[in-house]
């Protein structure tokens, strides 16, 4: 299995051209404040009419041209870190590498007369923390791939999901992490719809899987877990349910299992409706959204009630662990999976994953991650975790949220919204944020 | 079947840039198919471009190799040095090698590069002279430079100029003899060439442009040169650097069409089935002319090698070769010059130059009538050759940015490429 690498990402929309990254780099790499010698260069700081900022920085290409054109063997891509390293003792200063690179990732440092390039400061780039706007990020998600890539995929190949749906990703990663000693419950919804329960007498997973009713998932799983315990086998009880199955008719058994502290991990894949049966509304469907049962016409303009906040309700069960997560933030998700698995050994762990639905929400199938990310960046959803000991805290706080319209306009289900409806939603976002913030302040009592 | 004849899927002749890049491209798509590399050289792969630095002593010969034995083992490549191609039988998919053995291939890449072109000066076989193309050449020249008091370099291309600088720095008195009326013609214009010439004169070199050698004969010092105007020069070291010619002697009778080089299409395929060619030995489409040209530079050898490798492996990601763009960087006495693209101003196009006496910064940019950059040249003015080449290849209209671009090609070029990346 190959390796994936970390990378420095630049968001030009957040950059204000202050140049702090360049100063940090120059200091780290040359011991001077001469930003001309920084290996990260921000452009458009003077002269550009439209005040957007651009970047020249080594991309640490997978297939680097600078390396292929170097006549001296002075450049080499490190197979472990992915960083393209420069060996001063071999370099002959011919500058051919600067001819190879299309992005000026390697360039002449007039201070030394040699070429210079970013080496990611051994995986700890000085420029990233120096950026006051968060325009630079060190993306280390590749570590997940490197770590779990070789683990066994416990879902069958070729699941029948909608194009662009992230639930397959979620199922495969979750089962990989949870491992083979698992009993899985998947009540009616997209997850069995995709084939997890299988066809023609074979399951869609390589672990035992069963298909409870919408109403009794948590109860059945609790019984199975107890039986295994009774016979002395340590299995992981895992449910992957939709928001309909969890927040509507399934809620009674879910609440009961949480209240009794049943030892299981209950994951909710929240796509904000009954999507596999034709996109009916659920109690998690947000205000204003079109669904087939909250239609848009002369009389109605989408859903008229606000969504129920199921994860906060679960906090009020004082579960061993409660968290919200998003597939746009996989490291955060993995972190929470680890904690949820650990918590489920002694009590009830609840993980609520926001899962944009390409088909039901009506957005192009290549934009799932983008929509998921926008939900977080606008504070439409918030990523946090809770334990009775530490209380509730944000794991991806968004202090400077984008306007909620950035999220709403990314999909068709909100296309009809009137300005008043948008205003309602924006107000709700602020109210929800304040509400959760207050909980972070006061819930530390334990 | 004759058991002595080796069979291979991919046979690659040559072991330099074009060949190495083809191996990479093949292995991206075909992890297993047997690859055999036959090369005339006796060493592991190295670049001719690094040799001036071997001559100067900057590069240790043992550290210039671009690949090691382990690379070939890991990539399942059988590497056969000292086994140059002697004859190609394209009709039978087989080659004869210098050691008399034969290899049968499914696909063949000719990446045999070029050798110094020796001008037909009367008496040239009666004197001993140096050339610079192989590591052995470089080691010989390195030894000779240490001894030389009085050297003559024939030809003021980049190879000759590099060697001349080395000789000057080693303390020899050096004369550069060049037929055309400026140095580095074909790479740099007269203004840039004059700056280069001045730097050499300041360092004590003698420069004789517009001079043709008509006779060479042995002398007590080593060689005596007679110029067209009757002047004579004595040399204890003579370096012939008057250009290169592709290595393609093995083509005789093979039916593979060739002109100045081996003619190839936009996928580097020759006129023969199962035979490709890339690098300094190939004559491929020029970006500006559309006709087939020689573009004997390292970056183009790698691009062509990659196209050929992908084509040979049947990689569906292959895109046609965009055409060769001339690209040169040149360091001289601590200064640098760079040239990208064509120096011809297209009809209806425009040339912009600026020169700063104080800093010695010189820039010349050429634009086509549609606003696209076609060439850019600088001395002491740093801009990114790779960025400029992309602006040319992608035919980006620079009209709205022209003024800013000419004032600061480095920043504006980087800005544009950053935008295209997102
Ligand atoms: C001194 C010097 C300086 C240079 N400086 C620059 C520079 O600054 N920038 C630049 O862009 N370019 C420069 N070049 C040119 C550059 O080195 C070449 O364009 C490049 O090496 C071409 O690569 P290639 O793979 O096509 O061929 P080559 O590098 O010429 O390699 C040819 C290979 O084929 C082998 N071979 C030859 N004949 C046979 C045969 N019959 N059978 C089997 N194998 C054979 C050789 O042993 C060698 O391995 C320079 C060249 C020289 C000599
Ligand atoms: S400047 Fe140095 S690193 Fe760049 S191509 Fe030349 S030898 Fe290689």
Short mmCIF file of N, CA, C and O in Angstrom, two decimals, chain A residues 12 41 43-44 46-48 53-56 59 63 65 68-73 87 89-96 98-99 101-104 107-108 110, chain B residues 17 21 28 47 49-50 53 58-59 63-64 66 298-299 302 306 327 329 331 336 361 382 384-387 390 394 404 410-411 414-415 417-419 421-422:
data_model
loop_
_atom_site.label_atom_id
_atom_site.label_comp_id
_atom_site.label_asym_id
_atom_site.label_seq_id
_atom_site.Cartn_x
_atom_site.Cartn_y
_atom_site.Cartn_z
N UNK A 12 -7.23 31.40 -0.12
CA UNK A 12 -7.01 32.80 -0.49
C UNK A 12 -8.12 33.72 0.03
O UNK A 12 -7.89 34.90 0.26
N UNK A 41 5.72 32.49 -0.50
CA UNK A 41 5.60 33.86 -1.01
C UNK A 41 4.14 34.16 -1.29
O UNK A 41 3.46 33.40 -1.97
N UNK A 43 1.54 36.78 -3.01
CA UNK A 43 1.55 37.82 -4.04
C UNK A 43 0.23 38.57 -4.08
O UNK A 43 -0.78 38.10 -3.59
N UNK A 44 0.29 39.73 -4.74
CA UNK A 44 -0.89 40.58 -4.82
C UNK A 44 -0.90 41.58 -3.69
O UNK A 44 -1.88 42.26 -3.45
N UNK A 46 0.96 44.19 -3.48
CA UNK A 46 0.94 45.54 -4.02
C UNK A 46 0.50 45.44 -5.47
O UNK A 46 0.77 44.49 -6.15
N UNK A 47 -0.24 46.42 -5.90
CA UNK A 47 -0.53 46.51 -7.33
C UNK A 47 -1.76 45.75 -7.79
O UNK A 47 -2.44 46.20 -8.70
N UNK A 48 -2.07 44.61 -7.19
CA UNK A 48 -3.20 43.86 -7.70
C UNK A 48 -4.48 44.65 -7.47
O UNK A 48 -4.75 45.11 -6.37
N UNK A 53 -5.13 37.41 -2.99
CA UNK A 53 -3.76 37.05 -2.69
C UNK A 53 -3.47 35.67 -3.24
O UNK A 53 -4.31 34.78 -3.23
N UNK A 54 -2.27 35.55 -3.74
CA UNK A 54 -1.86 34.32 -4.38
C UNK A 54 -0.60 33.80 -3.72
O UNK A 54 0.07 34.52 -2.99
N UNK A 55 -0.31 32.54 -4.02
CA UNK A 55 0.70 31.83 -3.27
C UNK A 55 1.72 31.17 -4.18
O UNK A 55 1.36 30.56 -5.18
N UNK A 56 2.99 31.31 -3.83
CA UNK A 56 4.02 30.47 -4.44
C UNK A 56 4.65 29.66 -3.32
O UNK A 56 5.21 30.22 -2.38
N UNK A 59 4.52 22.49 -3.66
CA UNK A 59 3.37 21.61 -3.42
C UNK A 59 3.81 20.19 -3.05
O UNK A 59 2.97 19.32 -2.89
N UNK A 63 4.75 13.71 -8.30
CA UNK A 63 5.54 13.33 -9.45
C UNK A 63 6.35 14.56 -9.86
O UNK A 63 6.07 15.19 -10.86
N UNK A 65 8.53 17.52 -11.07
CA UNK A 65 9.34 17.84 -12.26
C UNK A 65 10.71 18.36 -11.87
O UNK A 65 11.68 18.14 -12.58
N UNK A 68 13.00 15.50 -11.64
CA UNK A 68 13.37 14.84 -12.90
C UNK A 68 14.34 15.69 -13.71
O UNK A 68 15.11 15.13 -14.48
N UNK A 69 14.30 17.00 -13.58
CA UNK A 69 15.21 17.80 -14.41
C UNK A 69 16.53 18.13 -13.71
O UNK A 69 17.42 18.69 -14.33
N UNK A 70 16.67 17.79 -12.46
CA UNK A 70 17.93 18.10 -11.78
C UNK A 70 19.04 17.20 -12.33
O UNK A 70 18.95 15.99 -12.26
N UNK A 71 20.09 17.79 -12.86
CA UNK A 71 21.15 16.96 -13.45
C UNK A 71 22.11 16.41 -12.41
O UNK A 71 22.95 15.58 -12.73
N UNK A 72 21.99 16.89 -11.17
CA UNK A 72 23.00 16.54 -10.17
C UNK A 72 22.48 15.57 -9.12
O UNK A 72 23.20 15.24 -8.18
N UNK A 73 21.24 15.14 -9.25
CA UNK A 73 20.68 14.25 -8.24
C UNK A 73 20.57 14.93 -6.89
O UNK A 73 20.60 14.29 -5.84
N UNK A 87 19.67 18.68 -1.49
CA UNK A 87 20.97 18.34 -0.92
C UNK A 87 22.00 19.37 -1.40
O UNK A 87 22.45 19.33 -2.54
N UNK A 89 24.98 19.70 -0.84
CA UNK A 89 26.32 19.22 -1.18
C UNK A 89 26.37 18.64 -2.59
O UNK A 89 27.44 18.43 -3.14
N UNK A 90 25.20 18.39 -3.18
CA UNK A 90 25.20 17.89 -4.55
C UNK A 90 24.82 18.98 -5.56
O UNK A 90 25.09 18.85 -6.75
N UNK A 91 24.13 20.02 -5.10
CA UNK A 91 23.59 21.03 -6.01
C UNK A 91 24.71 21.79 -6.70
O UNK A 91 25.72 22.12 -6.10
N UNK A 92 24.51 22.05 -7.99
CA UNK A 92 25.51 22.81 -8.75
C UNK A 92 25.00 24.19 -9.15
O UNK A 92 25.59 24.86 -10.00
N UNK A 93 23.88 24.61 -8.58
CA UNK A 93 23.33 25.95 -8.81
C UNK A 93 22.97 26.22 -10.28
O UNK A 93 23.07 27.36 -10.74
N UNK A 94 22.54 25.21 -10.99
CA UNK A 94 22.25 25.41 -12.41
C UNK A 94 20.87 26.02 -12.63
O UNK A 94 20.56 26.48 -13.73
N UNK A 95 20.02 26.00 -11.62
CA UNK A 95 18.67 26.57 -11.68
C UNK A 95 17.71 25.82 -12.59
O UNK A 95 16.62 26.30 -12.88
N UNK A 96 18.12 24.64 -13.08
CA UNK A 96 17.20 23.90 -13.95
C UNK A 96 15.92 23.52 -13.23
O UNK A 96 14.84 23.45 -13.82
N UNK A 98 14.21 25.27 -11.29
CA UNK A 98 13.25 26.37 -11.36
C UNK A 98 12.57 26.40 -12.72
O UNK A 98 11.50 26.98 -12.87
N UNK A 99 13.20 25.76 -13.68
CA UNK A 99 12.60 25.65 -15.01
C UNK A 99 11.56 24.53 -15.01
O UNK A 99 10.60 24.54 -15.75
N UNK A 101 9.62 23.62 -12.38
CA UNK A 101 8.42 23.84 -11.57
C UNK A 101 7.50 24.88 -12.17
O UNK A 101 7.93 25.98 -12.52
N UNK A 102 6.23 24.55 -12.25
CA UNK A 102 5.24 25.47 -12.82
C UNK A 102 4.73 26.47 -11.81
O UNK A 102 4.02 27.40 -12.16
N UNK A 103 5.06 26.30 -10.53
CA UNK A 103 4.45 27.13 -9.49
C UNK A 103 5.48 27.89 -8.64
O UNK A 103 5.14 28.39 -7.58
N UNK A 104 6.72 27.92 -9.11
CA UNK A 104 7.76 28.63 -8.38
C UNK A 104 7.92 28.08 -6.96
O UNK A 104 8.20 28.81 -6.03
N UNK A 107 13.01 28.18 -5.93
CA UNK A 107 13.45 29.40 -6.58
C UNK A 107 14.77 29.85 -5.99
O UNK A 107 15.20 29.37 -4.95
N UNK A 108 15.38 30.78 -6.70
CA UNK A 108 16.68 31.30 -6.28
C UNK A 108 16.52 32.15 -5.03
O UNK A 108 15.68 33.03 -4.97
N UNK A 110 18.36 34.90 -3.42
CA UNK A 110 19.46 35.78 -3.80
C UNK A 110 20.41 36.01 -2.63
O UNK A 110 21.55 36.41 -2.84
N UNK B 17 18.53 11.21 -19.27
CA UNK B 17 17.26 11.80 -18.85
C UNK B 17 16.03 11.23 -19.56
O UNK B 17 15.03 10.88 -18.92
N UNK B 21 13.19 8.92 -17.53
CA UNK B 21 11.83 9.39 -17.40
C UNK B 21 10.86 8.40 -18.06
O UNK B 21 9.74 8.20 -17.58
N UNK B 28 4.70 3.52 -13.89
CA UNK B 28 3.45 4.08 -13.36
C UNK B 28 2.26 3.25 -13.85
O UNK B 28 1.23 3.17 -13.20
N UNK B 47 24.02 12.79 -15.76
CA UNK B 47 23.60 13.78 -16.74
C UNK B 47 24.79 14.46 -17.39
O UNK B 47 25.72 14.88 -16.68
N UNK B 49 24.72 17.35 -18.33
CA UNK B 49 24.66 18.73 -17.86
C UNK B 49 25.49 18.96 -16.60
O UNK B 49 25.92 20.08 -16.32
N UNK B 50 25.73 17.91 -15.84
CA UNK B 50 26.48 18.09 -14.60
C UNK B 50 28.00 18.09 -14.86
O UNK B 50 28.79 18.46 -13.99
N UNK B 53 30.60 20.74 -13.95
CA UNK B 53 30.88 20.86 -12.53
C UNK B 53 31.81 19.75 -12.06
O UNK B 53 32.47 19.88 -11.04
N UNK B 58 33.56 21.02 -8.58
CA UNK B 58 32.45 21.26 -7.66
C UNK B 58 31.70 19.96 -7.35
O UNK B 58 31.23 19.75 -6.24
N UNK B 59 31.55 19.11 -8.37
CA UNK B 59 30.85 17.84 -8.16
C UNK B 59 31.84 16.70 -8.10
O UNK B 59 32.66 16.54 -9.00
N UNK B 63 29.46 11.16 -6.87
CA UNK B 63 28.17 11.58 -6.32
C UNK B 63 27.23 12.16 -7.38
O UNK B 63 26.25 12.81 -7.03
N UNK B 64 27.54 11.96 -8.64
CA UNK B 64 26.68 12.57 -9.66
C UNK B 64 25.63 11.61 -10.20
O UNK B 64 24.79 12.01 -10.99
N UNK B 66 22.46 9.46 -11.01
CA UNK B 66 21.04 9.78 -10.82
C UNK B 66 20.25 8.58 -10.31
O UNK B 66 19.14 8.74 -9.80
N UNK B 298 17.72 19.56 -21.66
CA UNK B 298 17.37 18.57 -20.65
C UNK B 298 15.86 18.53 -20.34
O UNK B 298 15.28 17.43 -20.33
N UNK B 299 15.21 19.66 -20.07
CA UNK B 299 13.78 19.57 -19.71
C UNK B 299 12.95 18.90 -20.81
O UNK B 299 12.03 18.13 -20.51
N UNK B 302 13.20 15.13 -20.78
CA UNK B 302 12.38 14.45 -19.78
C UNK B 302 10.91 14.42 -20.22
O UNK B 302 10.23 13.42 -20.05
N UNK B 306 8.89 10.99 -21.03
CA UNK B 306 7.63 10.64 -20.35
C UNK B 306 6.53 10.30 -21.37
O UNK B 306 5.83 9.30 -21.21
N UNK B 327 14.48 26.51 -23.60
CA UNK B 327 14.56 26.92 -22.19
C UNK B 327 16.00 26.80 -21.77
O UNK B 327 16.56 25.71 -21.82
N UNK B 329 19.04 28.06 -18.78
CA UNK B 329 19.54 28.88 -17.68
C UNK B 329 21.06 28.82 -17.77
O UNK B 329 21.63 27.81 -18.14
N UNK B 331 24.67 30.24 -15.73
CA UNK B 331 25.38 30.94 -14.66
C UNK B 331 26.76 31.32 -15.16
O UNK B 331 27.46 30.47 -15.68
N UNK B 336 23.53 35.40 -13.51
CA UNK B 336 22.75 34.40 -14.20
C UNK B 336 21.94 34.99 -15.35
O UNK B 336 21.53 36.14 -15.32
N UNK B 361 20.55 44.81 -14.67
CA UNK B 361 19.41 43.93 -14.95
C UNK B 361 18.88 44.18 -16.35
O UNK B 361 18.60 45.32 -16.71
N UNK B 382 15.91 37.80 -12.07
CA UNK B 382 15.41 36.46 -11.84
C UNK B 382 13.90 36.37 -12.03
O UNK B 382 13.15 37.18 -11.52
N UNK B 384 10.93 32.90 -12.83
CA UNK B 384 10.88 31.44 -12.80
C UNK B 384 10.71 30.90 -14.21
O UNK B 384 9.65 31.09 -14.83
N UNK B 385 11.72 30.20 -14.69
CA UNK B 385 11.64 29.63 -16.03
C UNK B 385 10.43 28.72 -16.18
O UNK B 385 9.76 28.73 -17.21
N UNK B 386 10.14 27.96 -15.16
CA UNK B 386 9.02 27.02 -15.24
C UNK B 386 7.69 27.74 -15.35
O UNK B 386 6.81 27.32 -16.11
N UNK B 387 7.55 28.83 -14.62
CA UNK B 387 6.31 29.61 -14.68
C UNK B 387 6.15 30.23 -16.07
O UNK B 387 5.09 30.16 -16.69
N UNK B 390 5.10 27.80 -18.66
CA UNK B 390 3.67 27.49 -18.58
C UNK B 390 2.82 28.60 -19.19
O UNK B 390 1.82 28.33 -19.85
N UNK B 394 0.43 27.46 -22.13
CA UNK B 394 -1.02 27.57 -21.92
C UNK B 394 -1.62 28.73 -22.68
O UNK B 394 -2.81 29.00 -22.57
N UNK B 404 2.35 45.52 -15.66
CA UNK B 404 2.82 44.94 -14.41
C UNK B 404 3.75 43.77 -14.66
O UNK B 404 4.73 43.56 -13.95
N UNK B 410 8.47 38.13 -12.26
CA UNK B 410 8.51 37.13 -11.20
C UNK B 410 7.19 37.09 -10.43
O UNK B 410 6.53 36.05 -10.34
N UNK B 411 6.78 38.23 -9.92
CA UNK B 411 5.58 38.27 -9.08
C UNK B 411 4.32 38.00 -9.90
O UNK B 411 3.47 37.20 -9.50
N UNK B 414 3.98 34.39 -11.03
CA UNK B 414 3.60 33.51 -9.92
C UNK B 414 2.13 33.68 -9.56
O UNK B 414 1.43 32.69 -9.27
N UNK B 415 1.68 34.91 -9.58
CA UNK B 415 0.26 35.17 -9.31
C UNK B 415 -0.64 34.38 -10.27
O UNK B 415 -1.59 33.72 -9.86
N UNK B 417 0.03 31.76 -12.13
CA UNK B 417 0.07 30.31 -11.99
C UNK B 417 -0.64 29.86 -10.72
O UNK B 417 -1.27 28.80 -10.69
N UNK B 418 -0.57 30.66 -9.68
CA UNK B 418 -1.29 30.32 -8.46
C UNK B 418 -2.79 30.28 -8.74
O UNK B 418 -3.50 29.39 -8.26
N UNK B 419 -3.26 31.21 -9.55
CA UNK B 419 -4.69 31.22 -9.89
C UNK B 419 -5.08 29.99 -10.72
O UNK B 419 -6.12 29.39 -10.48
N UNK B 421 -3.91 27.20 -10.63
CA UNK B 421 -3.80 25.95 -9.88
C UNK B 421 -5.07 25.63 -9.13
O UNK B 421 -5.41 24.48 -8.90
N UNK B 422 -5.80 26.66 -8.72
CA UNK B 422 -6.97 26.42 -7.88
C UNK B 422 -8.15 25.94 -8.71
O UNK B 422 -8.31 26.29 -9.84
#
